[in-house]
Coordinates of C-alpha atoms in Angstrom, one line a residue:
M1 CA 153.3 -77.2 114.7
C2 CA 153.5 -78.5 117.9
S3 CA 153.2 -76.2 120.8
L4 CA 156.3 -76.3 123.1
P5 CA 154.8 -77.8 126.0
S6 CA 153.4 -80.8 123.2
L7 CA 156.9 -80.9 121.7
W8 CA 158.8 -81.5 125.1
N9 CA 156.8 -84.2 125.7
C10 CA 157.6 -85.5 122.6
I11 CA 160.9 -85.7 122.7
G12 CA 160.8 -87.1 126.5
V13 CA 159.1 -89.6 125.4
M14 CA 161.1 -90.4 122.4
N15 CA 164.2 -90.2 124.7
T16 CA 162.7 -93.4 126.6
I17 CA 162.2 -95.7 123.3
P18 CA 165.1 -97.6 122.3
P19 CA 166.8 -97.4 118.6
Q20 CA 165.5 -100.1 117.2
D21 CA 161.7 -99.9 118.5
I22 CA 161.7 -96.3 116.5
P23 CA 158.7 -97.4 113.5
S24 CA 160.4 -96.2 109.9
F25 CA 157.7 -93.6 109.7
M26 CA 159.2 -91.8 113.1
V27 CA 162.8 -91.8 111.5
I28 CA 164.6 -88.8 113.6
S29 CA 168.1 -87.6 112.5
L30 CA 168.9 -88.5 116.6
R31 CA 172.6 -90.5 116.7
S32 CA 172.5 -91.4 120.0
R33 CA 171.0 -90.5 123.8
Q34 CA 173.6 -88.3 124.0
T35 CA 172.1 -86.4 120.5
M36 CA 168.4 -86.9 122.2
A37 CA 169.3 -85.0 125.4
S38 CA 171.2 -81.9 124.3
L39 CA 168.6 -81.3 122.5
K40 CA 165.8 -81.5 125.1
S41 CA 168.2 -79.0 127.4
A42 CA 168.2 -76.8 124.5
L43 CA 165.1 -76.7 124.3
A44 CA 164.4 -76.3 128.0
Y45 CA 166.8 -73.4 128.2
S46 CA 165.2 -71.8 125.2
T47 CA 161.9 -72.1 127.2
R48 CA 162.9 -70.3 129.7
V49 CA 164.5 -67.6 127.7
L50 CA 160.7 -67.0 125.9
T51 CA 159.0 -67.3 129.9
V52 CA 161.4 -64.5 130.5
L53 CA 161.0 -62.1 127.7
K54 CA 157.5 -62.5 127.9
K55 CA 157.5 -61.2 131.8
Q56 CA 159.6 -58.3 131.2
T57 CA 157.5 -57.4 128.3
H58 CA 154.2 -57.5 130.2
V59 CA 155.9 -55.5 133.1
I60 CA 157.0 -52.9 130.2
Y61 CA 153.6 -52.9 128.5
I62 CA 151.7 -52.4 132.0
K63 CA 154.1 -49.6 132.8
R64 CA 153.0 -47.5 129.5
T65 CA 149.2 -48.5 130.6
L66 CA 149.7 -46.9 133.8
L67 CA 151.3 -43.8 132.4
V68 CA 150.1 -43.4 128.9
S69 CA 146.3 -44.9 129.3
R70 CA 145.3 -43.0 126.2
L71 CA 147.9 -44.0 124.0
P72 CA 146.9 -46.3 121.0
L73 CA 148.9 -49.7 120.8
F74 CA 149.2 -51.4 117.8
K75 CA 149.1 -55.9 117.6
R76 CA 151.5 -57.2 115.7
A77 CA 150.7 -60.7 113.9
D78 CA 153.2 -62.1 116.9
G79 CA 151.4 -60.7 120.0
W80 CA 153.6 -57.8 120.0
F81 CA 152.0 -54.3 121.1
I82 CA 153.9 -51.2 119.9
P83 CA 152.7 -47.5 121.1
F84 CA 151.8 -44.9 117.8
G85 CA 154.6 -42.1 120.0
R86 CA 154.0 -39.3 117.1
Q87 CA 150.0 -39.9 117.5
S88 CA 150.2 -39.7 121.2
S89 CA 152.5 -36.6 121.4
S90 CA 150.3 -34.6 118.6
T91 CA 147.1 -35.7 120.9
A92 CA 148.9 -34.1 124.4
T93 CA 150.1 -31.1 121.9
G94 CA 146.6 -30.3 121.5
V95 CA 145.1 -30.6 124.4
E96 CA 148.1 -27.8 125.5
K97 CA 147.4 -25.7 122.6
G98 CA 143.3 -26.1 123.3
D99 CA 144.2 -25.0 127.5
D100 CA 146.6 -22.4 126.1
S101 CA 143.9 -21.0 123.9
F102 CA 141.5 -20.6 126.8
L103 CA 143.7 -19.1 129.2
K104 CA 144.3 -16.4 126.7
W105 CA 140.9 -15.6 125.9
F106 CA 140.1 -15.3 129.4
L107 CA 143.2 -13.2 130.3
L108 CA 142.3 -11.0 127.3
L109 CA 139.0 -9.9 129.7
I110 CA 141.2 -7.7 132.2
P111 CA 142.4 -5.0 130.2
A112 CA 139.0 -5.2 128.6
T113 CA 137.1 -5.0 131.7
T114 CA 139.6 -2.2 132.8
F115 CA 139.2 -0.3 129.6
G116 CA 135.6 -0.2 130.1
L117 CA 135.8 1.2 133.8
G118 CA 138.1 3.8 132.2
T119 CA 135.6 5.0 129.5
W120 CA 132.3 4.9 132.1
Q121 CA 134.5 7.1 134.4
V122 CA 135.1 9.3 131.4
K123 CA 131.2 9.5 130.6
R124 CA 131.1 10.1 135.2
R125 CA 133.3 12.9 134.8
Q126 CA 131.4 15.0 131.9
W127 CA 128.1 14.2 133.8
K128 CA 129.7 15.3 137.0
M129 CA 130.9 18.8 135.6
Q130 CA 127.6 19.4 133.8
L131 CA 126.0 18.8 137.4
I132 CA 128.3 21.3 138.9
S133 CA 128.1 23.8 136.0
E134 CA 124.3 23.9 136.3
L135 CA 124.6 24.2 140.3
Q136 CA 126.8 27.3 139.8
R137 CA 124.3 29.2 137.2
L138 CA 121.5 28.4 139.5
T139 CA 123.0 30.0 142.4
T140 CA 124.8 32.6 140.1
A141 CA 121.3 33.6 138.1
E142 CA 119.0 36.5 139.4
P143 CA 117.3 36.1 141.9
I144 CA 113.4 35.6 141.4
P145 CA 110.3 36.7 144.0
L146 CA 110.0 33.8 146.5
P147 CA 107.1 31.7 145.6
R148 CA 103.9 31.4 148.1
D149 CA 103.5 27.9 147.5
P150 CA 106.2 25.8 149.4
H151 CA 105.4 23.0 146.7
E152 CA 106.3 25.0 144.0
L153 CA 109.7 25.3 145.9
N154 CA 110.3 21.6 145.0
S155 CA 111.6 22.3 141.7
L156 CA 113.7 25.7 142.6
E157 CA 116.4 24.0 144.7
Y158 CA 119.4 26.1 144.1
R159 CA 117.5 28.8 143.4
R160 CA 118.1 32.5 144.2
V161 CA 115.0 34.0 145.6
R162 CA 114.5 37.6 147.3
V163 CA 112.2 38.2 150.2
R164 CA 111.8 41.3 152.3
G165 CA 110.6 41.3 155.6
Q166 CA 112.5 41.1 159.3
Y167 CA 114.4 38.7 161.7
D168 CA 113.1 36.9 164.8
H169 CA 116.0 36.3 166.6
S170 CA 115.0 35.3 169.7
Q171 CA 114.4 31.8 168.1
E172 CA 117.2 31.0 166.2
L173 CA 118.7 27.4 165.8
Y174 CA 121.9 26.3 165.4
I175 CA 123.2 23.4 162.6
L176 CA 126.6 22.2 163.8
P177 CA 129.0 21.2 163.7
R178 CA 130.2 23.6 160.3
S179 CA 132.8 25.2 158.9
P180 CA 132.8 28.3 156.3
V181 CA 132.2 27.3 152.9
D182 CA 135.7 28.2 151.1
P183 CA 134.9 25.8 147.3
E184 CA 138.7 26.3 146.1
K185 CA 139.6 25.2 149.8
E186 CA 136.8 22.1 149.7
A187 CA 137.9 21.2 146.3
R188 CA 141.6 20.9 147.1
E189 CA 140.4 18.7 150.0
A190 CA 137.8 16.6 148.2
G191 CA 138.0 12.9 149.1
R192 CA 139.7 13.1 152.6
L193 CA 138.3 11.7 155.6
A194 CA 138.6 15.0 157.9
S195 CA 138.5 18.7 157.0
S196 CA 141.0 21.0 158.0
G197 CA 140.4 24.0 159.8
E198 CA 138.1 25.9 162.5
T199 CA 134.2 24.5 163.1
G200 CA 131.6 26.1 164.4
A201 CA 127.5 26.5 163.3
N202 CA 125.0 27.4 161.1
V203 CA 122.5 30.3 162.4
I204 CA 119.0 29.6 161.3
T205 CA 116.3 32.3 162.0
P206 CA 112.7 32.8 161.3
F207 CA 112.0 36.0 158.8
H208 CA 109.0 37.0 158.4
C209 CA 108.1 37.9 155.2
T210 CA 106.1 41.8 155.0
D211 CA 105.7 41.2 151.5
L212 CA 104.0 37.3 151.6
G213 CA 102.6 37.2 155.2
I214 CA 104.2 34.4 156.1
T215 CA 107.4 33.2 158.3
I216 CA 110.5 31.2 156.1
L217 CA 113.5 30.0 157.5
V218 CA 116.8 31.8 156.8
N219 CA 120.5 30.4 157.5
R220 CA 122.1 33.7 157.9
G221 CA 125.8 31.6 157.8
Y222 CA 128.4 30.9 159.6
V223 CA 129.7 31.7 163.2
P224 CA 132.7 30.5 165.1
R225 CA 132.7 28.5 168.2
Q226 CA 132.9 31.7 170.8
K227 CA 130.2 33.7 169.0
I228 CA 127.5 30.5 168.3
R229 CA 125.3 32.6 171.5
P230 CA 123.9 36.2 170.5
E231 CA 125.3 38.3 173.2
T232 CA 128.6 37.7 171.8
R233 CA 127.6 39.1 168.4
T234 CA 125.4 42.1 169.3
K235 CA 126.1 44.0 166.7
G236 CA 125.2 41.2 164.2
Q237 CA 121.4 41.3 165.4
V238 CA 119.7 43.7 162.8
E239 CA 116.7 45.1 163.5
G240 CA 114.2 46.3 161.5
E241 CA 112.9 45.5 157.6
V242 CA 115.5 44.1 155.4
E243 CA 115.8 42.4 152.0
V244 CA 117.3 39.2 152.0
V245 CA 118.7 37.3 148.6
G246 CA 119.4 33.7 149.2
V247 CA 118.6 29.9 147.9
V248 CA 116.3 28.1 148.2
R249 CA 117.2 24.6 150.0
L250 CA 115.3 21.4 150.6
T251 CA 114.9 19.4 153.4
E252 CA 117.8 16.4 154.5
T253 CA 117.2 12.8 155.8
R254 CA 119.9 11.8 158.3
K255 CA 122.8 10.2 156.8
P256 CA 124.5 7.4 158.5
F257 CA 126.7 8.2 161.2
V258 CA 125.0 11.4 161.8
P259 CA 123.2 11.9 165.0
N260 CA 119.8 12.5 165.8
N261 CA 119.0 16.0 165.9
D262 CA 119.0 17.3 169.7
V263 CA 115.5 19.6 169.9
E264 CA 115.5 20.2 173.5
R265 CA 119.1 21.9 173.5
N266 CA 119.1 23.2 170.4
R267 CA 121.9 21.5 168.2
W268 CA 120.9 20.7 165.1
H269 CA 122.9 18.0 163.0
Y270 CA 120.9 18.0 159.5
R271 CA 118.2 20.3 157.8
D272 CA 114.7 18.7 158.8
L273 CA 112.4 21.4 158.0
E274 CA 109.0 19.6 159.3
A275 CA 111.2 19.6 163.0
M276 CA 112.1 23.1 162.6
S277 CA 108.6 24.3 161.5
S278 CA 107.0 23.0 164.5
V279 CA 110.0 24.1 167.0
T280 CA 109.5 28.0 165.4
G281 CA 105.6 28.0 164.0
A282 CA 107.2 28.6 160.5
E283 CA 106.5 27.7 157.1
P284 CA 109.2 24.6 155.9
I285 CA 110.7 27.2 153.2
F286 CA 114.1 27.4 153.8
I287 CA 117.1 29.1 152.0
D288 CA 120.5 30.4 152.0
A289 CA 120.8 34.5 152.7
D290 CA 124.1 34.9 150.1
F291 CA 127.3 36.8 150.9
G292 CA 125.6 40.3 150.1
S293 CA 123.3 39.7 153.0
T294 CA 125.9 39.4 155.4
I295 CA 125.5 41.8 158.4
P296 CA 128.9 43.3 159.8
G297 CA 129.4 41.8 163.7
G298 CA 127.2 39.2 162.0
P299 CA 127.1 35.5 160.6
I300 CA 128.7 35.1 157.6
G301 CA 126.7 34.6 154.4
G302 CA 127.2 32.0 151.5
Q303 CA 127.2 28.8 152.9
T304 CA 125.5 26.9 150.1
R305 CA 127.8 24.6 149.0
V306 CA 127.7 23.9 145.3
T307 CA 131.4 22.0 145.5
L308 CA 130.1 18.4 144.5
R309 CA 133.2 15.6 145.4
N310 CA 134.7 15.2 141.7
E311 CA 137.9 12.2 141.6
H312 CA 136.8 11.0 138.6
M313 CA 139.6 12.0 136.8
Q314 CA 141.9 10.0 139.6
Y315 CA 139.5 6.2 138.8
I316 CA 140.0 7.6 134.9
V317 CA 144.0 7.4 135.0
T318 CA 144.1 4.5 137.3
W319 CA 141.8 2.8 135.0
Y320 CA 143.2 3.1 131.5
G321 CA 146.7 2.6 133.4
L322 CA 145.9 -0.9 134.5
C323 CA 144.3 -1.6 131.1
A324 CA 147.5 -0.6 129.1
A325 CA 149.8 -2.3 131.7
T326 CA 147.8 -5.6 130.9
S327 CA 147.3 -5.1 127.2
Y328 CA 151.1 -5.4 127.3
M329 CA 151.6 -8.3 129.3
W330 CA 149.3 -9.7 127.4
F331 CA 150.7 -9.1 124.2
A332 CA 154.3 -10.2 125.2
K333 CA 152.9 -13.6 126.9
F334 CA 150.8 -14.8 124.2
V335 CA 151.9 -12.4 120.8
K336 CA 155.4 -12.4 121.4
K337 CA 155.5 -15.4 123.4
I338 CA 158.5 -13.7 125.6

């Protein structure tokens, strides 16, 4: 078959030839020139219609290509392109399912992590409770004689010891500000930024041990601010040989935001045994006198703090609560499809 332009040319040529001059082998069933003109008009109209249809189909194909670039197309024998809608929908559904699967397992990390943190806090609380029990056992155990070697005391912190000798009140040191030790009150106020109640100082006094022949430092206890000066508590300035039971303490390092010790003004903010020993001439041995060593009118003994901060139960409730809440949300979202 000839193409549309060729057919158009053939008809045009034939239309110019007189009917009597047409050869016999090219006899066409056209009775008159009017019939030939009608056929030519019909062919012209058909050509315009086909051209318009092709242009519109091309536009539709371009739009589909821009919007759904990955849709597979099938080409028929007549040149038309047919998209497979079902296959494209399946592909998009597969991509969405893959994204949902990743999000599903990724969000599951939230309840898993909070559960792990809650379990870790359970272990931390057990460790803290054991540590508090051990400190309480050491501070209430039967006292032992004070070792002579300071290095031997490094493994005896919080251990109760007994010494005998006399105080040298002329070289008192003051660690301040301090508040009286109340284990039950401190347990209630654990975690607060500031504590309530009065403040004062702990009185540190050199103590000459007559049985050991050395001088150590003894924290006699707490006095309120108005009783820091020795002349305000003369009744408590005991003279002569006494027996003192106390708890061994080691040196401290300055913590952040704690002021430096003011040696010249005798204002100490943390326990620096080396500096205290150089000022008083005592050995770097330090004990906290217990409450039984309190002298009427003098400092109140028993100022050893053994109540450690223990807020792990709050953390346990918090983390396990978050785990339960996020687990329910995950179940409702990905299992029940709410």
